[in-house]
Tab-separated table of C-alpha atoms in Angstrom:
chain	number	residue	atom	x	y	z
A	1	MET	CA	-13.388	-61.009	-66.728
A	2	THR	CA	-10.141	-62.056	-68.226
A	3	GLU	CA	-7.012	-62.739	-66.111
A	4	LYS	CA	-5.335	-59.548	-67.604
A	5	ASN	CA	-8.379	-57.379	-66.912
A	6	THR	CA	-8.522	-58.719	-63.391
A	7	TYR	CA	-4.955	-57.524	-62.677
A	8	ARG	CA	-5.612	-54.182	-64.004
A	9	TRP	CA	-8.702	-53.781	-61.875
A	10	LEU	CA	-6.772	-54.683	-58.836
A	11	PHE	CA	-3.923	-52.389	-59.616
A	12	SER	CA	-6.388	-49.405	-60.119
A	13	CYS	CA	-7.871	-50.260	-56.608
A	14	LEU	CA	-4.506	-50.183	-54.945
A	15	VAL	CA	-3.548	-46.763	-56.420
A	16	VAL	CA	-6.750	-45.090	-55.614
A	17	GLY	CA	-6.618	-46.680	-51.970
A	18	GLY	CA	-3.076	-45.262	-51.716
A	19	LEU	CA	-4.200	-41.775	-52.769
A	20	LEU	CA	-6.973	-41.787	-50.253
A	21	LEU	CA	-4.575	-42.677	-47.538
A	22	LEU	CA	-2.392	-39.734	-48.451
A	23	SER	CA	-5.245	-37.322	-48.581
A	24	GLY	CA	-6.333	-38.461	-45.083
A	25	CYS	CA	-2.863	-37.888	-43.504
A	26	SER	CA	-2.330	-34.462	-45.022
A	27	GLY	CA	-5.140	-32.852	-43.068
A	28	GLY	CA	-4.026	-33.035	-39.400
A	29	SER	CA	-3.586	-29.976	-37.301
A	30	SER	CA	0.120	-29.301	-36.299
A	31	GLY	CA	0.907	-32.906	-37.407
A	32	ASP	CA	-1.268	-34.385	-34.517
A	33	ASP	CA	-3.427	-36.454	-36.828
A	34	VAL	CA	-6.254	-35.761	-34.549
A	35	PRO	CA	-9.727	-34.629	-36.048
A	36	PRO	CA	-10.627	-30.978	-35.169
A	37	SER	CA	-13.735	-32.245	-33.122
A	38	GLU	CA	-11.303	-34.270	-30.939
A	39	GLN	CA	-8.404	-31.994	-30.476
A	40	ALA	CA	-7.704	-30.703	-26.904
A	41	TYR	CA	-7.424	-26.848	-26.724
A	42	LEU	CA	-5.866	-24.553	-24.056
A	43	GLN	CA	-8.510	-22.310	-22.223
A	44	LEU	CA	-7.508	-19.665	-19.875
A	45	GLY	CA	-9.157	-19.668	-16.442
A	46	ALA	CA	-7.937	-16.991	-13.908
A	47	VAL	CA	-5.544	-14.099	-14.393
A	48	THR	CA	-3.851	-12.703	-11.425
A	49	ARG	CA	-0.852	-10.432	-10.909
A	50	THR	CA	2.149	-10.583	-8.557
A	51	ASP	CA	0.730	-7.669	-6.418
A	52	GLY	CA	-2.240	-9.849	-5.457
A	53	ALA	CA	-4.824	-8.146	-7.647
A	54	PHE	CA	-7.364	-10.699	-9.018
A	55	GLY	CA	-8.643	-10.538	-12.594
A	56	ILE	CA	-8.220	-7.762	-15.115
A	57	PRO	CA	-9.948	-4.281	-14.563
A	58	ASN	CA	-12.045	-3.287	-17.570
A	59	ALA	CA	-11.223	-6.613	-19.059
A	60	THR	CA	-13.351	-5.912	-22.129
A	61	ASN	CA	-10.949	-3.280	-23.116
A	62	PRO	CA	-8.420	-4.434	-25.935
A	63	ALA	CA	-5.764	-3.003	-23.788
A	64	THR	CA	-6.147	-6.059	-21.578
A	65	ASN	CA	-5.845	-8.702	-24.195
A	66	ILE	CA	-3.147	-11.131	-23.594
A	67	LYS	CA	-0.566	-12.494	-26.140
A	68	LEU	CA	0.602	-16.016	-25.529
A	69	PHE	CA	3.436	-18.266	-26.984
A	70	LEU	CA	3.267	-21.883	-26.672
A	71	ALA	CA	6.450	-24.031	-26.951
A	72	THR	CA	7.860	-27.498	-26.513
A	73	GLN	CA	11.320	-27.743	-25.232
A	74	THR	CA	12.934	-27.045	-28.804
A	75	SER	CA	10.558	-24.853	-30.598
A	76	LEU	CA	7.526	-22.474	-30.710
A	77	LEU	CA	4.204	-23.951	-31.915
A	78	GLN	CA	1.846	-22.605	-34.408
A	79	PRO	CA	0.966	-19.884	-34.439
A	80	VAL	CA	4.505	-18.757	-34.011
A	81	GLU	CA	3.371	-15.034	-33.845
A	82	GLY	CA	1.388	-15.985	-30.772
A	83	SER	CA	-2.218	-16.316	-29.927
A	84	THR	CA	-4.444	-13.573	-28.339
A	85	TYR	CA	-6.773	-14.096	-25.638
A	86	SER	CA	-9.346	-11.694	-24.795
A	87	TYR	CA	-11.943	-11.295	-22.087
A	88	SER	CA	-15.740	-11.036	-22.716
A	89	THR	CA	-18.606	-11.151	-20.219
A	90	ASP	CA	-17.144	-13.950	-17.936
A	91	HIS	CA	-14.409	-15.857	-19.629
A	92	TRP	CA	-11.280	-15.743	-21.634
A	93	SER	CA	-11.393	-16.878	-25.248
A	94	SER	CA	-9.355	-16.855	-28.401
A	95	LEU	CA	-10.247	-16.752	-32.072
A	96	THR	CA	-7.126	-18.988	-32.726
A	97	PRO	CA	-6.647	-21.074	-29.452
A	98	PHE	CA	-3.777	-23.529	-29.213
A	99	SER	CA	-4.510	-27.042	-29.797
A	100	VAL	CA	-2.421	-29.482	-27.691
A	101	LYS	CA	-1.649	-33.236	-27.331
A	102	GLU	CA	-2.919	-35.059	-24.259
A	103	ASN	CA	-0.408	-35.903	-21.436
A	104	THR	CA	2.387	-33.775	-23.222
A	105	GLN	CA	4.932	-31.291	-21.630
A	106	TYR	CA	4.541	-27.796	-22.834
A	107	TYR	CA	5.762	-24.248	-21.969
A	108	LEU	CA	3.907	-21.026	-22.077
A	109	TYR	CA	5.037	-17.309	-22.212
A	110	GLY	CA	3.356	-14.114	-22.962
A	111	TYR	CA	2.559	-10.404	-22.205
A	112	MET	CA	-0.109	-7.825	-22.066
A	113	PRO	CA	-1.475	-5.806	-23.866
A	114	SER	CA	-1.408	-7.693	-27.078
A	115	SER	CA	-0.906	-4.284	-28.920
A	116	ILE	CA	2.627	-4.020	-28.027
A	117	SER	CA	5.280	-6.274	-29.834
A	118	ALA	CA	8.281	-8.286	-28.851
A	119	THR	CA	10.525	-10.792	-30.375
A	120	GLN	CA	11.281	-14.033	-28.737
A	121	SER	CA	14.388	-16.420	-28.430
A	122	ALA	CA	15.228	-19.217	-26.194
A	123	PRO	CA	18.267	-19.360	-24.096
A	124	GLU	CA	20.526	-21.884	-25.836
A	125	GLY	CA	17.602	-22.906	-27.976
A	126	ASP	CA	15.839	-24.487	-24.996
A	127	TYR	CA	12.336	-23.289	-23.949
A	128	SER	CA	12.233	-25.240	-20.760
A	129	LYS	CA	14.972	-22.872	-19.419
A	130	GLY	CA	13.160	-19.691	-20.216
A	131	ILE	CA	12.650	-17.109	-22.747
A	132	ASP	CA	14.155	-13.751	-23.774
A	133	LEU	CA	11.687	-11.158	-24.732
A	134	ALA	CA	12.944	-8.030	-26.634
A	135	PHE	CA	10.081	-5.317	-26.471
A	136	THR	CA	10.294	-2.282	-28.874
A	137	GLY	CA	8.273	0.880	-29.388
A	138	LEU	CA	6.991	1.049	-25.804
A	139	PRO	CA	5.571	4.332	-24.687
A	140	ALA	CA	7.266	6.386	-21.833
A	141	ILE	CA	4.034	6.847	-20.040
A	142	THR	CA	0.737	5.102	-20.570
A	143	THR	CA	-2.551	4.081	-19.044
A	144	ASP	CA	-2.059	0.542	-20.092
A	145	ASP	CA	-0.852	-1.950	-17.524
A	146	ILE	CA	2.071	-3.398	-19.436
A	147	CYS	CA	2.624	-6.954	-17.889
A	148	VAL	CA	4.710	-10.084	-18.424
A	149	LEU	CA	3.586	-13.636	-17.757
A	150	VAL	CA	5.689	-14.928	-14.968
A	151	GLY	CA	3.871	-18.268	-14.014
A	152	VAL	CA	1.365	-20.830	-15.330
A	153	GLN	CA	-0.860	-23.505	-13.845
A	154	ARG	CA	-2.727	-26.080	-15.506
A	155	VAL	CA	-5.969	-27.170	-13.797
A	156	GLY	CA	-8.607	-29.430	-14.817
A	157	ALA	CA	-11.665	-26.945	-14.727
A	158	ASN	CA	-12.073	-23.334	-14.719
A	159	SER	CA	-12.831	-23.127	-11.042
A	160	GLY	CA	-11.247	-22.642	-7.531
A	161	SER	CA	-8.611	-20.113	-6.377
A	162	PRO	CA	-5.363	-19.920	-8.517
A	163	THR	CA	-2.187	-21.042	-6.817
A	164	VAL	CA	0.207	-20.238	-9.433
A	165	THR	CA	3.958	-20.443	-8.788
A	166	GLU	CA	6.166	-17.540	-9.915
A	167	GLY	CA	8.782	-18.854	-12.243
A	168	GLN	CA	6.760	-22.016	-13.237
A	169	TYR	CA	6.414	-21.875	-17.079
A	170	GLY	CA	5.953	-25.514	-17.927
A	171	PHE	CA	2.775	-27.621	-17.545
A	172	LEU	CA	1.577	-31.097	-18.612
A	173	THR	CA	-1.532	-31.212	-20.500
A	174	GLY	CA	-4.550	-33.400	-19.423
A	175	ILE	CA	-7.435	-34.986	-21.621
A	176	LYS	CA	-9.686	-32.909	-23.914
A	177	GLY	CA	-11.720	-30.353	-21.780
A	178	GLN	CA	-9.264	-30.415	-18.845
A	179	ASN	CA	-6.675	-27.827	-19.975
A	180	TYR	CA	-7.592	-24.579	-18.262
A	181	LEU	CA	-4.514	-22.365	-17.511
A	182	ASN	CA	-4.175	-19.935	-14.711
A	183	LEU	CA	-1.774	-17.262	-15.330
A	184	LEU	CA	0.446	-14.899	-13.015
A	185	MET	CA	1.314	-11.595	-14.539
A	186	ALA	CA	4.117	-9.139	-13.242
A	187	HIS	CA	3.962	-5.433	-13.954
A	188	LEU	CA	6.658	-4.119	-16.451
A	189	TYR	CA	6.079	-0.531	-15.392
A	190	ALA	CA	5.824	1.542	-12.175
A	191	LYS	CA	2.189	2.593	-11.342
A	192	MET	CA	1.254	6.100	-10.314
A	193	LYS	CA	-1.899	6.442	-8.450
A	194	VAL	CA	-3.282	9.994	-8.062
A	195	SER	CA	-5.562	11.125	-5.266
A	196	PHE	CA	-7.055	14.508	-4.172
A	197	LYS	CA	-8.317	15.826	-0.869
A	198	ILE	CA	-9.733	19.189	0.081
A	199	ASP	CA	-8.518	21.301	2.987
A	200	PRO	CA	-11.299	21.152	5.887
A	201	ALA	CA	-11.525	24.799	6.470
A	202	TYR	CA	-11.887	25.600	2.602
A	203	ALA	CA	-14.490	22.813	2.190
A	204	GLU	CA	-16.704	24.982	4.556
A	205	LEU	CA	-16.703	27.654	1.807
A	206	ARG	CA	-16.102	26.108	-1.598
A	207	SER	CA	-16.419	22.858	-3.475
A	208	ILE	CA	-14.132	21.899	-6.491
A	209	ARG	CA	-15.156	20.090	-9.653
A	210	LEU	CA	-12.118	18.444	-11.301
A	211	LYS	CA	-12.430	18.834	-15.077
A	212	THR	CA	-9.187	17.576	-16.633
A	213	ILE	CA	-6.071	15.947	-15.178
A	214	THR	CA	-2.994	14.919	-17.229
A	215	LEU	CA	0.302	13.449	-16.178
A	216	SER	CA	3.265	14.339	-18.226
A	217	SER	CA	6.766	13.037	-19.065
A	218	LYS	CA	9.710	14.214	-21.085
A	219	TYR	CA	11.237	10.776	-21.067
A	220	ALA	CA	11.684	9.321	-24.735
A	221	ASP	CA	9.048	7.192	-26.268
A	222	GLY	CA	9.878	4.151	-28.500
A	223	VAL	CA	11.349	2.514	-25.288
A	224	SER	CA	13.164	-0.811	-26.136
A	225	VAL	CA	13.120	-3.244	-23.050
A	226	ALA	CA	14.978	-6.520	-22.709
A	227	VAL	CA	13.257	-9.036	-20.341
A	228	SER	CA	14.918	-12.399	-19.590
A	229	LEU	CA	12.627	-14.921	-18.005
A	230	ARG	CA	14.311	-18.018	-16.535
A	231	SER	CA	12.794	-21.215	-15.126
A	232	GLY	CA	12.263	-20.751	-11.276
A	233	GLN	CA	12.463	-17.015	-11.528
A	234	GLY	CA	10.017	-14.205	-12.185
A	235	ILE	CA	10.513	-10.934	-14.083
A	236	GLY	CA	13.836	-10.169	-12.452
A	237	SER	CA	15.573	-7.025	-13.631
A	238	PRO	CA	14.291	-5.752	-16.969
A	239	THR	CA	16.925	-3.606	-18.986
A	240	PHE	CA	15.543	-0.140	-19.562
A	241	PRO	CA	17.404	2.469	-21.416
A	242	SER	CA	18.268	5.810	-19.713
A	243	GLY	CA	17.914	9.303	-21.129
A	244	SER	CA	15.039	11.841	-21.831
A	245	GLY	CA	13.573	13.437	-24.900
A	246	GLU	CA	12.492	16.944	-26.069
A	247	GLN	CA	8.859	16.015	-26.710
A	248	VAL	CA	6.369	16.180	-23.790
A	249	HIS	CA	4.244	12.923	-23.519
A	250	SER	CA	0.967	12.985	-21.680
A	251	VAL	CA	-1.832	10.784	-20.490
A	252	THR	CA	-5.244	11.837	-19.361
A	253	LEU	CA	-6.227	10.456	-15.995
A	254	LEU	CA	-9.916	11.796	-15.908
A	255	ASP	CA	-12.747	10.751	-18.116
A	256	THR	CA	-15.587	12.492	-16.317
A	257	GLU	CA	-15.778	15.292	-13.766
A	258	LYS	CA	-15.182	14.554	-10.080
A	259	ILE	CA	-16.559	16.717	-7.227
A	260	LEU	CA	-14.271	17.438	-4.249
A	261	ASN	CA	-16.318	18.374	-1.406
A	262	LYS	CA	-16.622	17.829	2.550
A	263	SER	CA	-16.593	14.055	1.896
A	264	PHE	CA	-13.032	14.131	0.979
A	265	VAL	CA	-11.460	16.061	3.717
A	266	SER	CA	-9.740	13.149	5.384
A	267	THR	CA	-10.597	10.350	2.758
A	268	PRO	CA	-8.943	11.110	-0.569
A	269	LEU	CA	-10.860	10.856	-3.853
A	270	THR	CA	-8.744	8.451	-5.820
A	271	LEU	CA	-8.852	8.709	-9.675
A	272	ASP	CA	-10.266	5.778	-11.518
A	273	ILE	CA	-7.575	5.826	-14.180
A	274	PRO	CA	-3.865	5.250	-13.025
A	275	ALA	CA	-0.782	6.080	-15.043
A	276	TYR	CA	2.108	3.645	-15.752
A	277	CYS	CA	5.669	5.137	-16.165
A	278	ARG	CA	8.716	3.518	-17.758
A	279	PRO	CA	11.438	2.802	-15.138
A	280	MET	CA	15.023	3.674	-15.812
A	281	GLY	CA	18.296	3.571	-13.789
A	282	LEU	CA	18.737	3.190	-10.178
A	283	GLU	CA	20.191	6.599	-9.542
A	284	GLY	CA	19.098	10.270	-10.183
A	285	THR	CA	15.748	11.879	-10.238
A	286	TYR	CA	12.545	11.009	-11.910
A	287	HIS	CA	10.584	14.051	-13.155
A	288	LEU	CA	6.787	14.237	-13.935
A	289	THR	CA	4.371	16.948	-14.252
A	290	LEU	CA	0.622	16.868	-13.137
A	291	THR	CA	-1.698	19.487	-14.622
A	292	THR	CA	-5.175	19.904	-13.200
A	293	THR	CA	-7.983	22.004	-14.548
A	294	TYR	CA	-10.880	22.658	-12.144
A	295	ASP	CA	-13.822	24.919	-11.473
A	296	VAL	CA	-14.489	26.572	-8.043
A	297	TYR	CA	-18.062	26.554	-6.695
A	298	ASP	CA	-19.473	28.567	-3.696
A	299	THR	CA	-21.937	27.151	-1.185
A	300	LYS	CA	-24.834	28.437	-3.439
A	301	ASN	CA	-23.420	26.218	-6.249
A	302	GLN	CA	-22.355	29.144	-8.371
A	303	ASN	CA	-19.453	28.566	-10.616
A	304	LEU	CA	-16.724	31.138	-9.705
A	305	GLY	CA	-14.452	30.194	-12.638
A	306	GLU	CA	-11.850	27.927	-13.968
A	307	ARG	CA	-8.527	27.518	-12.461
A	308	THR	CA	-5.432	25.559	-13.467
A	309	SER	CA	-2.605	24.076	-11.346
A	310	GLU	CA	0.561	22.451	-12.374
A	311	ASN	CA	2.603	20.493	-9.983
A	312	LYS	CA	6.087	19.249	-10.504
A	313	ILE	CA	6.452	15.673	-9.182
A	314	ASP	CA	10.080	14.310	-8.393
A	315	PHE	CA	11.007	10.717	-7.352
A	316	ASN	CA	14.269	8.997	-6.760
A	317	MET	CA	14.876	6.732	-9.547
A	318	ALA	CA	15.011	3.630	-7.197
A	319	GLU	CA	11.353	4.334	-6.160
A	320	VAL	CA	10.222	3.930	-9.898
A	321	ARG	CA	10.988	0.373	-10.527
A	322	PRO	CA	8.728	-2.551	-12.212
A	323	GLY	CA	5.721	-3.269	-10.097
A	324	GLN	CA	6.247	-0.507	-7.585
A	325	GLU	CA	3.341	1.751	-6.852
A	326	LYS	CA	3.554	5.531	-6.054
A	327	ASP	CA	0.707	7.312	-4.330
A	328	ILE	CA	0.462	10.966	-5.427
A	329	VAL	CA	-1.718	12.754	-3.061
A	330	LEU	CA	-2.829	16.526	-3.656
A	331	THR	CA	-4.749	18.759	-1.441
A	332	VAL	CA	-6.909	21.707	-2.574
A	333	LYS	CA	-6.396	24.640	0.037
A	334	PRO	CA	-6.540	28.432	0.319
A	335	THR	CA	-3.280	30.404	0.133
A	336	TYR	CA	-3.818	31.435	3.699
A	337	LEU	CA	-5.708	28.924	6.042
A	338	TYR	CA	-7.083	31.205	8.632
A	339	VAL	CA	-7.498	34.483	6.604
A	340	LEU	CA	-9.950	33.786	3.910
A	341	SER	CA	-10.462	36.943	1.834
A	342	GLU	CA	-13.005	36.748	-0.984
A	343	TYR	CA	-10.197	36.766	-3.636
A	344	ASP	CA	-8.165	34.097	-1.593
A	345	ALA	CA	-11.205	31.814	-1.224
A	346	ASP	CA	-11.835	31.885	-4.995
A	347	ASN	CA	-8.295	31.037	-6.128
A	348	PRO	CA	-7.208	27.963	-4.055
A	349	THR	CA	-3.862	26.331	-4.707
A	350	ILE	CA	-3.130	22.581	-5.115
A	351	THR	CA	-0.304	21.335	-2.882
A	352	LEU	CA	1.531	17.925	-3.242
A	353	GLY	CA	2.153	15.436	-0.519
A	354	GLU	CA	-0.412	16.702	2.055
């Protein structure tokens, strides 16, 4: 090989080698230069709520999916639109889990269900200080438990009881496989829990089969809510708009028939499906309507016909705040307790708060 050809060969090798190096550098995830098989991923462990409830009821329901946003001090990380974690069988998982660097400080924010939407911004551009979430298009009344993440704890493994501190949004990552996160969620809406009892004298003559139960509100849908989370603080006082709408909005609180009999004279029958209502101002009266359709049966199990009852439910605005729970107890009773004519026994009333 001549000297000239040797130089040409060496130059070609250098060019090809440089291209290979460039190609190898361009495939990293989020600029980490870490092969996918060696990347550390965030995994969810336990999810608790500020009212002490552990886990998520009906966690296979899409309404319980959690939308999370991962950030460094100065920016949100990919995917910027957030990653959705859902529960299946016995664990939380995501189709697009966050990959993280080891021994690195991050901040986590989020909400549930993932079907709602919110824009995010950091106070003074610093995610270590917190985040501002602007929710839009929220319902006035819903059966979805709308929650906001108010605390995060990184643990080495998915085990043990969570000890999440409210207002703690930052965490330091560990090595691969040691990045389980325990989350603490706070309710954004007020919870309405509906229960039924039956009058003891009436239970000797009749049983009741609850067929349909709806809770209705005239407050406007499309609610815009501002939530400002700050380091060291929880959900605080979200900003809800005031005002009502013309259209009636209802949710169904009964999916299968329920029987009221002697078993529910002193112990109420609590419906499986609660309702969640948007809070508003601190003054004034909050109006709801509960409509119940039910059949009356005699002691021979003969159906005496369908009845419908409508109950107006009024609360002080200050009682319907984020995270508060209101118990609504109704009692089926005859019009006259001690004089039960045939007609009266077949046409009971439902009274509130007894």
